[in-house]
Coordinates of C-alpha atoms and ligand atoms in Angstrom, one line a residue:
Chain A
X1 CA 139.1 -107.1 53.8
X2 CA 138.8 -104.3 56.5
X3 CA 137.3 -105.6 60.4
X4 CA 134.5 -103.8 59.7
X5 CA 131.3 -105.0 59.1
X6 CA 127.9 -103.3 60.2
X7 CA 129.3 -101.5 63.4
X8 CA 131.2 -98.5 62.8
X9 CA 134.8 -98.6 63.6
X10 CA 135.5 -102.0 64.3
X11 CA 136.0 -103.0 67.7
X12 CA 138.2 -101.4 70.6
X13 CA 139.5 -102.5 73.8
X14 CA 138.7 -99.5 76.4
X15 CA 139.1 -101.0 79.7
X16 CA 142.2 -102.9 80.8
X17 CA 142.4 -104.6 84.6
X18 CA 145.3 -106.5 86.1
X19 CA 145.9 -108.1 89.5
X20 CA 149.1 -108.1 91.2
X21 CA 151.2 -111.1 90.0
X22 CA 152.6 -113.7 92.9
X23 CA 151.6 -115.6 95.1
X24 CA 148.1 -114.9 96.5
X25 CA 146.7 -117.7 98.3
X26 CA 144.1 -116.0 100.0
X27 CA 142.6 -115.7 96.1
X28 CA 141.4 -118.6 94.2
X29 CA 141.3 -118.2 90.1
X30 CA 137.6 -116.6 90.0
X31 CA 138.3 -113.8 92.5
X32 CA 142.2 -113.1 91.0
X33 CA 139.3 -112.5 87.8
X34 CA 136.4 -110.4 89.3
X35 CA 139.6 -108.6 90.8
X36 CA 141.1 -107.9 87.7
X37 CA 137.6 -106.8 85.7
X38 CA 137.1 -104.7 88.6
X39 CA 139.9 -102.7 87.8
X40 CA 139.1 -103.5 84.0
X41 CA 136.0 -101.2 84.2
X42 CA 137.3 -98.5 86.4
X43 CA 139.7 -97.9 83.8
X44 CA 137.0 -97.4 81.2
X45 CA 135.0 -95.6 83.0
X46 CA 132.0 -98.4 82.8
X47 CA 129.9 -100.0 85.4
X48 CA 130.0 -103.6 86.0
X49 CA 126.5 -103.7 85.0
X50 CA 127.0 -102.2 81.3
X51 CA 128.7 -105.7 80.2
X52 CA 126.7 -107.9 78.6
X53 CA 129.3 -110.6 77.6
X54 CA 131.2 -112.4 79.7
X55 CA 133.6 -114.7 78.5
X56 CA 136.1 -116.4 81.2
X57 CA 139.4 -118.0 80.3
X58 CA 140.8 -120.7 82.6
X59 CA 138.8 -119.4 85.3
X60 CA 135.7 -122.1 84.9
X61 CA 133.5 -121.0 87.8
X62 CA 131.4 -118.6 85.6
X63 CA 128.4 -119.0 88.1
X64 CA 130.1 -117.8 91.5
X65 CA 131.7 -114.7 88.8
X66 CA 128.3 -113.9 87.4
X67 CA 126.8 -114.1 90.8
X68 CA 129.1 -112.1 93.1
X69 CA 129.8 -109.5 90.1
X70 CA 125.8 -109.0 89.7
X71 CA 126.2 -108.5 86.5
X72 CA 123.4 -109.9 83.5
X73 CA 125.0 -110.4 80.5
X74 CA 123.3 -111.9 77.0
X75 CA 126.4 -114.4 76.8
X76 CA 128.2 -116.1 79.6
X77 CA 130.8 -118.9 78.1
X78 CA 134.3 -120.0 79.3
X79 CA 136.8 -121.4 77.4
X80 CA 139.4 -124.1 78.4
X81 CA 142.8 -122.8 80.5
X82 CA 145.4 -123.3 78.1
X83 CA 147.4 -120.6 77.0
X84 CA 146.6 -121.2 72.7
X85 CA 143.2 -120.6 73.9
X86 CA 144.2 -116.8 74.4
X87 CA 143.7 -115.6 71.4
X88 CA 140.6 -117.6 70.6
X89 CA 138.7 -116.3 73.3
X90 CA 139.1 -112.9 72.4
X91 CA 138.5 -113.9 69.2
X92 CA 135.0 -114.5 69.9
X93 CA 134.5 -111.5 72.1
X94 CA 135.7 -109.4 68.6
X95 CA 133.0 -111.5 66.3
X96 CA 130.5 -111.5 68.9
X97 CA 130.5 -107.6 69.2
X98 CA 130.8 -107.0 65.0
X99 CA 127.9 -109.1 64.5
X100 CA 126.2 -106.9 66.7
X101 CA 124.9 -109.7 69.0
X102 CA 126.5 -107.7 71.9
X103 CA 127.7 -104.5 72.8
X104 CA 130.2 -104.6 75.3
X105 CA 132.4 -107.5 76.1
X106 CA 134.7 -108.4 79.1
X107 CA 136.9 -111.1 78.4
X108 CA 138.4 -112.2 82.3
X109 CA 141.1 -114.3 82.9
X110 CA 142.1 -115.9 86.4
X111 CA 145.3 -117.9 87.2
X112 CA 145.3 -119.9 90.6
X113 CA 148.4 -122.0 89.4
X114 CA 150.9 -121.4 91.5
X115 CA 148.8 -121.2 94.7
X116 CA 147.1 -124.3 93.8
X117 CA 150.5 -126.3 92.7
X118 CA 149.5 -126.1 89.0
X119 CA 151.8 -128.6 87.3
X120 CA 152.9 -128.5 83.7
X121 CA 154.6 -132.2 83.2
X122 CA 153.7 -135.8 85.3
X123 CA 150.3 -138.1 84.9
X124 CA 147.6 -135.7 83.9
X125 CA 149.5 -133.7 81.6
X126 CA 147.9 -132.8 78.1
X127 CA 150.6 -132.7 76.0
X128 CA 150.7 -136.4 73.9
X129 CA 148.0 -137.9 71.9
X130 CA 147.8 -140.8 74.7
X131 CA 150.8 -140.1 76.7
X132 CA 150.2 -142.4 78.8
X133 CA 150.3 -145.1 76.6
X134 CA 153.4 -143.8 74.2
X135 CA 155.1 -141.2 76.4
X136 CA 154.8 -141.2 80.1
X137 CA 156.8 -144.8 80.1
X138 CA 159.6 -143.6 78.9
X139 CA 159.6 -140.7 81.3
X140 CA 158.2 -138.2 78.4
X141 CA 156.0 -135.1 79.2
X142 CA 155.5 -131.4 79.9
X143 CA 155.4 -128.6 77.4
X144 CA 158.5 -128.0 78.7
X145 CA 160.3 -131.0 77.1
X146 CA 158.3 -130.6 73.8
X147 CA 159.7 -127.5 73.3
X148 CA 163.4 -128.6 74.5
X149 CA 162.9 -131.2 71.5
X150 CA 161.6 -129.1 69.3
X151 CA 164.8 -126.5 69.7
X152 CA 167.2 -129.6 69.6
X153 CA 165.3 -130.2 65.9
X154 CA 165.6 -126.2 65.0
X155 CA 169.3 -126.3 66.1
X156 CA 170.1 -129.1 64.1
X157 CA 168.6 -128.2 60.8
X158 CA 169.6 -124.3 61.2
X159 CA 172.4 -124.2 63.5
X160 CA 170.5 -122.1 65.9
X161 CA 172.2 -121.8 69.5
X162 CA 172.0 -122.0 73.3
X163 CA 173.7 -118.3 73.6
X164 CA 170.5 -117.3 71.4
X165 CA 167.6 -118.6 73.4
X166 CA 169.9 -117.0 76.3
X167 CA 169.4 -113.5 74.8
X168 CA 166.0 -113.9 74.9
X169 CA 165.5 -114.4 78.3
X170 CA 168.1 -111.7 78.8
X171 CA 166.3 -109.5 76.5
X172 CA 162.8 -109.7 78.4
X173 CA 164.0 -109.9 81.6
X174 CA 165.8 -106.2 80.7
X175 CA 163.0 -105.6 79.9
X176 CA 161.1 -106.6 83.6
X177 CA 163.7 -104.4 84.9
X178 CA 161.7 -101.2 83.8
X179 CA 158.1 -102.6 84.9
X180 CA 157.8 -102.3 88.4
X181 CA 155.2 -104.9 88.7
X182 CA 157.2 -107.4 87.1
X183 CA 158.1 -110.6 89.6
X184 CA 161.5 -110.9 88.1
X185 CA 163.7 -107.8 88.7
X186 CA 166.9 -108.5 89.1
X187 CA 169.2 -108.3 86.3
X188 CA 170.6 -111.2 84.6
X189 CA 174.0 -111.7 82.3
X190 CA 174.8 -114.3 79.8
X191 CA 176.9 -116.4 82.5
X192 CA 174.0 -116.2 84.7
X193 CA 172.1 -117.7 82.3
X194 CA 174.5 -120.5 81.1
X195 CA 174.5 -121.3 85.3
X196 CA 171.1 -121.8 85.5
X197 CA 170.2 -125.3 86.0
X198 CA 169.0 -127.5 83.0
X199 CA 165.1 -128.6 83.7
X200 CA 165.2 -130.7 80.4
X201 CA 168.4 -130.4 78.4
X202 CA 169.1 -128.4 76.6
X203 CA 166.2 -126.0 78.3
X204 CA 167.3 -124.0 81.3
X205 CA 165.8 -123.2 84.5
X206 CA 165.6 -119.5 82.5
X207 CA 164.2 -120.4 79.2
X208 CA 160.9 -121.1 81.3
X209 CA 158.5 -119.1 82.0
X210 CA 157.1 -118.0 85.5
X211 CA 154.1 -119.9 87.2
X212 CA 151.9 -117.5 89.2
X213 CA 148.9 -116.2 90.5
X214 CA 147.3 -113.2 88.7
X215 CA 144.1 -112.1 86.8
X216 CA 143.9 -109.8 83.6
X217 CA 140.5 -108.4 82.3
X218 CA 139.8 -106.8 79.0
X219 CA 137.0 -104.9 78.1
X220 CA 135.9 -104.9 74.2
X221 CA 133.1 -102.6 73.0
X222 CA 132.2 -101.1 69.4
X223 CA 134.4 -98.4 67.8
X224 CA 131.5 -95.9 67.1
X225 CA 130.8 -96.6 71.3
X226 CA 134.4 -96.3 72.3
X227 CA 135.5 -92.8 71.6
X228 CA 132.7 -91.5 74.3
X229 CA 134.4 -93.7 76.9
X230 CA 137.4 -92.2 79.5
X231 CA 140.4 -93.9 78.0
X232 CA 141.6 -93.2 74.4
X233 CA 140.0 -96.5 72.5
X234 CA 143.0 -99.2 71.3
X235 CA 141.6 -100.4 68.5
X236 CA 141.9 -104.2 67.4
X237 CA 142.4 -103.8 63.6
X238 CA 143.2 -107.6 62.9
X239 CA 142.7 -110.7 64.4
X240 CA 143.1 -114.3 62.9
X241 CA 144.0 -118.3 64.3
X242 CA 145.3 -121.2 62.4
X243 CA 145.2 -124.1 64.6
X244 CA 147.9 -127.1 63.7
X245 CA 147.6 -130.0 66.8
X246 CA 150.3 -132.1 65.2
X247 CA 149.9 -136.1 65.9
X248 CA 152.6 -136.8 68.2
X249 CA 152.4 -133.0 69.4
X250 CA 156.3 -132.1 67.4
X251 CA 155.3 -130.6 64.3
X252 CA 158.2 -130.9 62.0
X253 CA 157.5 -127.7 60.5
X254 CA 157.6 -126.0 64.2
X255 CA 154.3 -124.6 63.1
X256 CA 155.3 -122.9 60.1
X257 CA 153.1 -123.5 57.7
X258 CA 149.8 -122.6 60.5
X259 CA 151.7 -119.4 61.6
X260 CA 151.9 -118.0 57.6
X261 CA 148.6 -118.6 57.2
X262 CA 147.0 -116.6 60.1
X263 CA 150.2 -114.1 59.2
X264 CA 148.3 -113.6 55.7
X265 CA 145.2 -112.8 57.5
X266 CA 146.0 -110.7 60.3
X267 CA 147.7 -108.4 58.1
X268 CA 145.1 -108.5 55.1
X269 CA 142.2 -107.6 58.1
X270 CA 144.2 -105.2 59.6
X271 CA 145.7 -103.5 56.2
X272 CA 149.1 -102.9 57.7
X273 CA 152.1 -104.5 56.9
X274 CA 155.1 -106.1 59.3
X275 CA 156.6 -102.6 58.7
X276 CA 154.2 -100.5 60.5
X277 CA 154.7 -102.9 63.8
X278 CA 156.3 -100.5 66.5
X279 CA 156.4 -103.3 68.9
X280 CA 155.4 -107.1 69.7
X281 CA 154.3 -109.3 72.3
X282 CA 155.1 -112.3 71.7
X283 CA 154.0 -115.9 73.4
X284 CA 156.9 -116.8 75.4
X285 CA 156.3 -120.2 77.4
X286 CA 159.7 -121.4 76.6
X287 CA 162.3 -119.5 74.8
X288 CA 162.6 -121.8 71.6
X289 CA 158.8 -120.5 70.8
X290 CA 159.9 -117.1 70.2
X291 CA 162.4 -118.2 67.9
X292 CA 159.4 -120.0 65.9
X293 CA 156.9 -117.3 66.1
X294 CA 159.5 -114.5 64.8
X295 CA 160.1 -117.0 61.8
X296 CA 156.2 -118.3 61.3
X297 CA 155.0 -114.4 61.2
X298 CA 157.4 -113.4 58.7
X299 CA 159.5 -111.0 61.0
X300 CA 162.7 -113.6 60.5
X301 CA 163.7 -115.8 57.8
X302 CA 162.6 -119.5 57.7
X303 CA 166.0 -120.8 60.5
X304 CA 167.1 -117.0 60.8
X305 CA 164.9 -116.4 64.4
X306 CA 168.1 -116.8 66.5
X307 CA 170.1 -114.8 64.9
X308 CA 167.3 -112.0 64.8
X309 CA 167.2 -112.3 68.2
X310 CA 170.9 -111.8 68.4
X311 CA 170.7 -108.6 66.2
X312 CA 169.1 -106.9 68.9
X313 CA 165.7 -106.4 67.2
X314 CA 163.5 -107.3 70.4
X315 CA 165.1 -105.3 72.6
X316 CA 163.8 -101.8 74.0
X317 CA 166.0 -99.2 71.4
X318 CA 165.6 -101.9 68.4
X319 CA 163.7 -102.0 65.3
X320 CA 160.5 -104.6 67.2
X321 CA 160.7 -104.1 71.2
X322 CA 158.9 -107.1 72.1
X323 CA 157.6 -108.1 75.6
X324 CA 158.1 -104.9 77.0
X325 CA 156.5 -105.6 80.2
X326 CA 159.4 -108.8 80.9
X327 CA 156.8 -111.1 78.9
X328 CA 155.9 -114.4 80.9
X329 CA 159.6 -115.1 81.2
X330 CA 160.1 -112.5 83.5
X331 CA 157.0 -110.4 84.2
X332 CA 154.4 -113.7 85.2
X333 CA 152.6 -116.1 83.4
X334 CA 149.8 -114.9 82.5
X335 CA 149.4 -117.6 79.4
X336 CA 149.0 -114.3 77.0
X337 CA 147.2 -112.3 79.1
X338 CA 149.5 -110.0 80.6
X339 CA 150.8 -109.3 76.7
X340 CA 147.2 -108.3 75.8
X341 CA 147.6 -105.8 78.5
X342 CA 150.6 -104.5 77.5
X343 CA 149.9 -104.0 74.5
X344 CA 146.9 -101.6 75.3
X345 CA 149.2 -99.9 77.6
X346 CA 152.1 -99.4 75.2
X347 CA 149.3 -97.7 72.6
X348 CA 148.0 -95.5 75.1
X349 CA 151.6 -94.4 76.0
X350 CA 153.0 -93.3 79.5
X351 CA 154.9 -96.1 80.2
X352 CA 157.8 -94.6 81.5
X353 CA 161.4 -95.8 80.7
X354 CA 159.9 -99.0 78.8
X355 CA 157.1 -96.8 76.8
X356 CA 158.2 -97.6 72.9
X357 CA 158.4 -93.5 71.5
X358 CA 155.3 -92.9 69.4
X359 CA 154.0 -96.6 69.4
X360 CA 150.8 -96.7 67.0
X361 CA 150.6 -100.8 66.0
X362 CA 151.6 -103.3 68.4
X363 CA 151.6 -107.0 67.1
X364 CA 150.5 -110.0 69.0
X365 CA 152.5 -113.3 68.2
X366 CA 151.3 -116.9 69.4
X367 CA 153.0 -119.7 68.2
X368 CA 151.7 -123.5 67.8
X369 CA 149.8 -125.1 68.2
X370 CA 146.5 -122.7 68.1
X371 CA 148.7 -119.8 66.1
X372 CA 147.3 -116.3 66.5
X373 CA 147.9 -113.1 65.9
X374 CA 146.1 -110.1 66.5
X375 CA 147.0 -106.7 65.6
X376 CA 146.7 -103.7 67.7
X377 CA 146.4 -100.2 66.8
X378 CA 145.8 -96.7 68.3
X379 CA 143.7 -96.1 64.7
X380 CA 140.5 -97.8 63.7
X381 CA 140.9 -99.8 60.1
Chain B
X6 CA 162.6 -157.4 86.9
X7 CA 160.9 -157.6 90.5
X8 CA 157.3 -155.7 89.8
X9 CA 157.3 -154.4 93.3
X10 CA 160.3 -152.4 92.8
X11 CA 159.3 -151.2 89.0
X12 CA 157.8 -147.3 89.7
X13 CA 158.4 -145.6 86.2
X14 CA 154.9 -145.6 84.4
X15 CA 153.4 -148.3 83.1
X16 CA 150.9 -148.2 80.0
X17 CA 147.3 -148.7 80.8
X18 CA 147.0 -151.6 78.3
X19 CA 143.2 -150.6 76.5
X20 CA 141.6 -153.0 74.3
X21 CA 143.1 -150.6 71.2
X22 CA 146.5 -150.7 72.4
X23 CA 146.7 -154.5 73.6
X24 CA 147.9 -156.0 70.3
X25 CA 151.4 -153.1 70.1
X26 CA 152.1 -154.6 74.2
X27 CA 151.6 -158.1 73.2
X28 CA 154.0 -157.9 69.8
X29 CA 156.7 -156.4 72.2
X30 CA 156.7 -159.5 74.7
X31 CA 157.2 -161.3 71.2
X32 CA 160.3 -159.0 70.8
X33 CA 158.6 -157.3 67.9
X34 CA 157.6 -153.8 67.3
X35 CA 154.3 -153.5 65.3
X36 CA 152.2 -150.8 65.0
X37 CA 148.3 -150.4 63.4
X38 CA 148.1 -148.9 59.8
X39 CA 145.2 -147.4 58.3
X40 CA 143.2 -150.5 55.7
X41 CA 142.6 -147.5 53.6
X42 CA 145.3 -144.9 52.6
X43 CA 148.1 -147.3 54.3
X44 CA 149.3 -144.7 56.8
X45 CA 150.9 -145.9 60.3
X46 CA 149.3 -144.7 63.3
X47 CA 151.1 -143.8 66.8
X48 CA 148.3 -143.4 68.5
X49 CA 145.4 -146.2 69.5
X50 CA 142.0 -145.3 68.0
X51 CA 140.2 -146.7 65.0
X52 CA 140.1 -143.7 63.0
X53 CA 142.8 -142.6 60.4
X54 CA 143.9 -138.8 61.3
X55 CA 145.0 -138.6 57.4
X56 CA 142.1 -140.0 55.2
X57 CA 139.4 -140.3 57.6
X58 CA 138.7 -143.8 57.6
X59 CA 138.1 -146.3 59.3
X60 CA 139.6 -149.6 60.4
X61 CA 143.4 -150.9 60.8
X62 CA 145.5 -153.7 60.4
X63 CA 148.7 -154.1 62.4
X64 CA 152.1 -154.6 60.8
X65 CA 155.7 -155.3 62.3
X66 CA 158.5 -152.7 61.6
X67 CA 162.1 -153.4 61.1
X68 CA 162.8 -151.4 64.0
X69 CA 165.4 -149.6 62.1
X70 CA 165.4 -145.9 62.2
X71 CA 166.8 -142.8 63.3
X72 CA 167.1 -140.4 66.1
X73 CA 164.6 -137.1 64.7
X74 CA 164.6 -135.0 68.1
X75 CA 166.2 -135.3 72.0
X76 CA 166.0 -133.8 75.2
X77 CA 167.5 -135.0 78.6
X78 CA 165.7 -134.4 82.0
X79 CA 167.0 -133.1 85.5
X80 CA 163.6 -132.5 87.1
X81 CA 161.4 -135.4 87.7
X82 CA 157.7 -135.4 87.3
X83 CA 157.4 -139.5 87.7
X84 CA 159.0 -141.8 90.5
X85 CA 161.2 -144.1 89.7
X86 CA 163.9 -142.2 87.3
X87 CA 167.3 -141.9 89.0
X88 CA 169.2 -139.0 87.5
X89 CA 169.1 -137.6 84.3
X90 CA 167.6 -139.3 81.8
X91 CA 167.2 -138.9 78.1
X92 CA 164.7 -139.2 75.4
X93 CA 164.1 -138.9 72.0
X94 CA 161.9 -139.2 69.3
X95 CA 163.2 -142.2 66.7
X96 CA 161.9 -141.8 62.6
X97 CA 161.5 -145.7 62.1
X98 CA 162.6 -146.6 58.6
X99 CA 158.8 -146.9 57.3
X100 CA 157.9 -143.3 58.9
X101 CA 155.8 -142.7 61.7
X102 CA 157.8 -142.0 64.5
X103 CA 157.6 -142.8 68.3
X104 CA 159.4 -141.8 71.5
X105 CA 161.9 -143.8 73.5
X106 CA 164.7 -143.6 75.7
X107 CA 168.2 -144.1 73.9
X108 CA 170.2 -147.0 76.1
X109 CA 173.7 -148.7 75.4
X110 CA 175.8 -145.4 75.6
X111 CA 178.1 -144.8 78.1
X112 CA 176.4 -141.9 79.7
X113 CA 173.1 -141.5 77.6
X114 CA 173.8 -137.6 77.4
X115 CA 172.6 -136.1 74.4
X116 CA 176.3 -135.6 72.4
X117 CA 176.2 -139.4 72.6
X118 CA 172.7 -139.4 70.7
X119 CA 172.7 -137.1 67.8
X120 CA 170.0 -136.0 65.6
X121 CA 170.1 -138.4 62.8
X122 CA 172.1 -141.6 64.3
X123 CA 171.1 -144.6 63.5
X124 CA 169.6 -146.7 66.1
X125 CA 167.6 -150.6 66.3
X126 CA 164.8 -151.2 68.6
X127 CA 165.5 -153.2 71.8
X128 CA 163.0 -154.7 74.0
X129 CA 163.2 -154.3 77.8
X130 CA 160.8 -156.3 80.2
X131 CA 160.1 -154.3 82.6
X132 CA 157.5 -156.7 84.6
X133 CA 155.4 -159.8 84.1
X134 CA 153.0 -158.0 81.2
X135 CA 155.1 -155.2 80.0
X136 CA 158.2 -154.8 77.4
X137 CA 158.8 -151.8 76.4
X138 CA 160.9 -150.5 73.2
X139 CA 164.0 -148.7 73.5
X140 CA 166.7 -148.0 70.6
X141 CA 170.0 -148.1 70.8
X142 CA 173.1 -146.6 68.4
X143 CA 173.8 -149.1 65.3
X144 CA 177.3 -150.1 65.5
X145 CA 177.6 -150.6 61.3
X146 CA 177.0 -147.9 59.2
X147 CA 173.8 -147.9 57.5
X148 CA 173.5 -148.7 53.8
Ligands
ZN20 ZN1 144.0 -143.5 56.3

């Protein structure tokens, strides 16, 4: 089941744009966007003006973008700002290009949230089929406190540990080190870690990730249009979603069932195997979720994601290097943006002390509750 | 309870939900269950998320069950919690399960509230209209 239908060569990102991360208050989300497809199109070499799809992601104010952009695209949509809406949306940019109802796609991102006091947890959080009515009494919300649950469930069937979700912070923020836009620099060590204040037990202040301002465009075009463009074309071989919106929002299968089944696709669209990953980005909210993904996508045994973590495996130097840009535990935020960019960059190569030698497939990982994956690659399928 | 000084959330009571809040000033904990494939629901609307149908009935529990998952919070995102404060998701005996906040420990940390105790469902008025349903640990072993 290759990608390919009736365009040649599938479908290729060849323009990648990103803002600075921080906090910008002098931009709100839909000009941290325009900003970041700005430099999206410079990098491929395109004027504003070739797009003709436009599909915005948390920013909603497609008008003022459309307007101040002068662009005229064939499609305008925007799609709600939740991070599980990341792979969705370029999802739709991929079908909407192989059906050949468009030819070249930006997909724009904007992120406002820490400028505009974003909060995650309190009395209009999502998280809670009618929180107000079952959770917020009893003090219950964020995704934060979901996911601190959800680890309390994984450590008591499996035996998975504190010092575990530790080395994944550790791990990516090793990682930030290397990336010189990354908001979180400094170094950390185990015993920082286990200092770092609880948020909700048994989470720490650094198994969360980093709320910021930013902006991340990609631009998506045919294959058989991509190889005349300035950048060498990163090639989206596979691409698949399995939602699972448990009732009650705690799956007891931490998503496991949802992440196999878009695992089965992904790799049957993209016709390579777990094996032929050089690296992964993987959705890191909380730490806990990395642990789940790992396991979902067939990369650690059912309960084993902890102690894969533990191996080494994610670091830069082991067998998957995953979220080589500090991810959004350490880099920013950018609900599965920033990793999209990353991974272009880590298939074009010239990334300096945190480049992965050679790096041909790089794997996207998104846990619950919209799973995705999409597989990157420097060939077309 | 004064109501004035009461300023944790407090359920909007819908027309859906009215007949759970009115069972628990009884001191009972009932929830609705689907009139067609028997399943309990959680959450207040009239349509089964398992079969699809339509229509419930509502049914008091034994308020037996047992703790499934915990956390504890340090920040605060609503007024009125002072300190850390747990919660946890309770199995009931008959299935579905619900959250809560574990009370009758000496410190309510989360060593005190394992995964898998036992626990029985307590009711706490909290002002003239509302009780809500805690748990707390079950002395006796369970059979
Ligand atoms: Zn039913």
């Amino acid at each position: 089941m290759s990608l390919t239908s009736n365009r040649k060569d599938s479908v290729a990102v060849v323009g990648v744009g990103t803002t600075k991360w921080g906090a910008m208050p002098e931009h709100d989300a839909t000009s941290l966007g325009i900003w970041a497809l700005r430099e999206a199109a410079e990098d491929a070499g395109i004027r504003l003006q070739d797009i003709d799809g436009l599909i915005c992601q948390r920013l909603t104010d497609y008008q003022k973008f459309v307007q101040v952009t002068n662009i005229t695209p064939k499609l305008v949509t925007a799609t709600p700002g939740a991070g599980r809406m990341t792979g969705g949306t370029i999802q739709l940019a991929v079908q909407a290009i192989l059906s050949g109802l468009l030819d070249t796609v930006a997909v724009v991102y904007g992120n406002d949230g820490r400028s505009a006091g974003a909060k995650y947890g309190g009395k209009g959080d999502s998280y809670g089929t009618g929180a107000d009515q079952m959770w917020f009494p009893y003090g219950m919300t964020s995704p934060g406190a979901v996911h601190s649950m959800l680890f309390q469930r994984h450590a008591h069937l499996y035996h998975s540990t504190i010092e575990q979700l530790g080395t994944v912070s550790l791990t990516f923020r090793q990682h930030a080190t290397l990336n010189p836009e990354a908001v979180m620099r400094k170094p950390i060590t185990m015993d920082d870690y286990l200092a770092s204040r609880f948020i909700c037990e048994p989470l720490r202040l650094l198994d969360y990730c980093l709320i910021n301002d930013g902006g991340v465009a990609l631009i998506l075009t045919a294959g058989d249009r991509a190889k005349d463009l300035k950048q060498k074309p990163v090639y989206v071989r596979g691409i698949a979603q399995q939602s699972r919106l448990a009732q009650g929002e705690l799956p007891e299968d931490f998503g496991y069932a949802a992440m196999q089944r878009a695992s089965k696709t992904v790799h049957e669209m993209a016709e390579v195997g777990r094996d032929d990953v050089d690296a992964l980005m993987i959705y890191d909210n909380f730490t806990p979720i990395v642990l789940f993904a790992l396991e979902g996508f067939g990369y650690a045994p059912r309960g084993e994601g902890g102690a894969f973590v533990q191996s080494g495996a994610l670091a830069l130097g082991g067998r998957y290097p995953t979220n080589t840009n500090g991810g959004h535990l350490s880099e920013s935020y950018m609900q599965g943006w920033n990793l999209q960019a990353e991974a272009v960059r880590q298939l074009r190569g010239g990334l300096g002390a945190r480049q992965v030698p050679g790096a041909e497939t790089v794997q996207y990982l998104q846990g619950g509750p919209l799973c995705t994956s999409i597989i990157y690659g420097t060939e077309a399928a | 309870m004064n109501t004035l000084e009461y300023k944790k959330p407090l359920p909007p009571i819908t027309e859906q939900s009215r007949p759970f809040w009115q069972a628990t000033r009884e001191r009972r904990l009932q929830l609705p269950r689907c009139d067609h494939c028997g399943t309990f629901h959680t959450y207040f609307e009239p349509w089964c998320s398992q079969c699809g149908g339509e229509g419930v009935h509502w049914e008091t529990l034994s308020g037996r069950g047992r703790i499934w998952a915990n956390c504890r919070f340090h920040k605060h995102y609503f007024p009125g919690f002072d300190g850390p404060y747990n919660v946890a998701m309770v199995e009931l005996e008959e299935g579905p399960r619900i959250m809560t906040n574990i009370v009758g420990t000496a410190h309510g940390t989360l060593d005190e509230i394992p995964i898998g105790m036992a626990v029985q469902a307590v009711f706490e008025d909290v002002n003239d209209t509302v009780t809500l349903v805690k748990f707390q640990p079950v002395e006796a072993p369970q059979p």
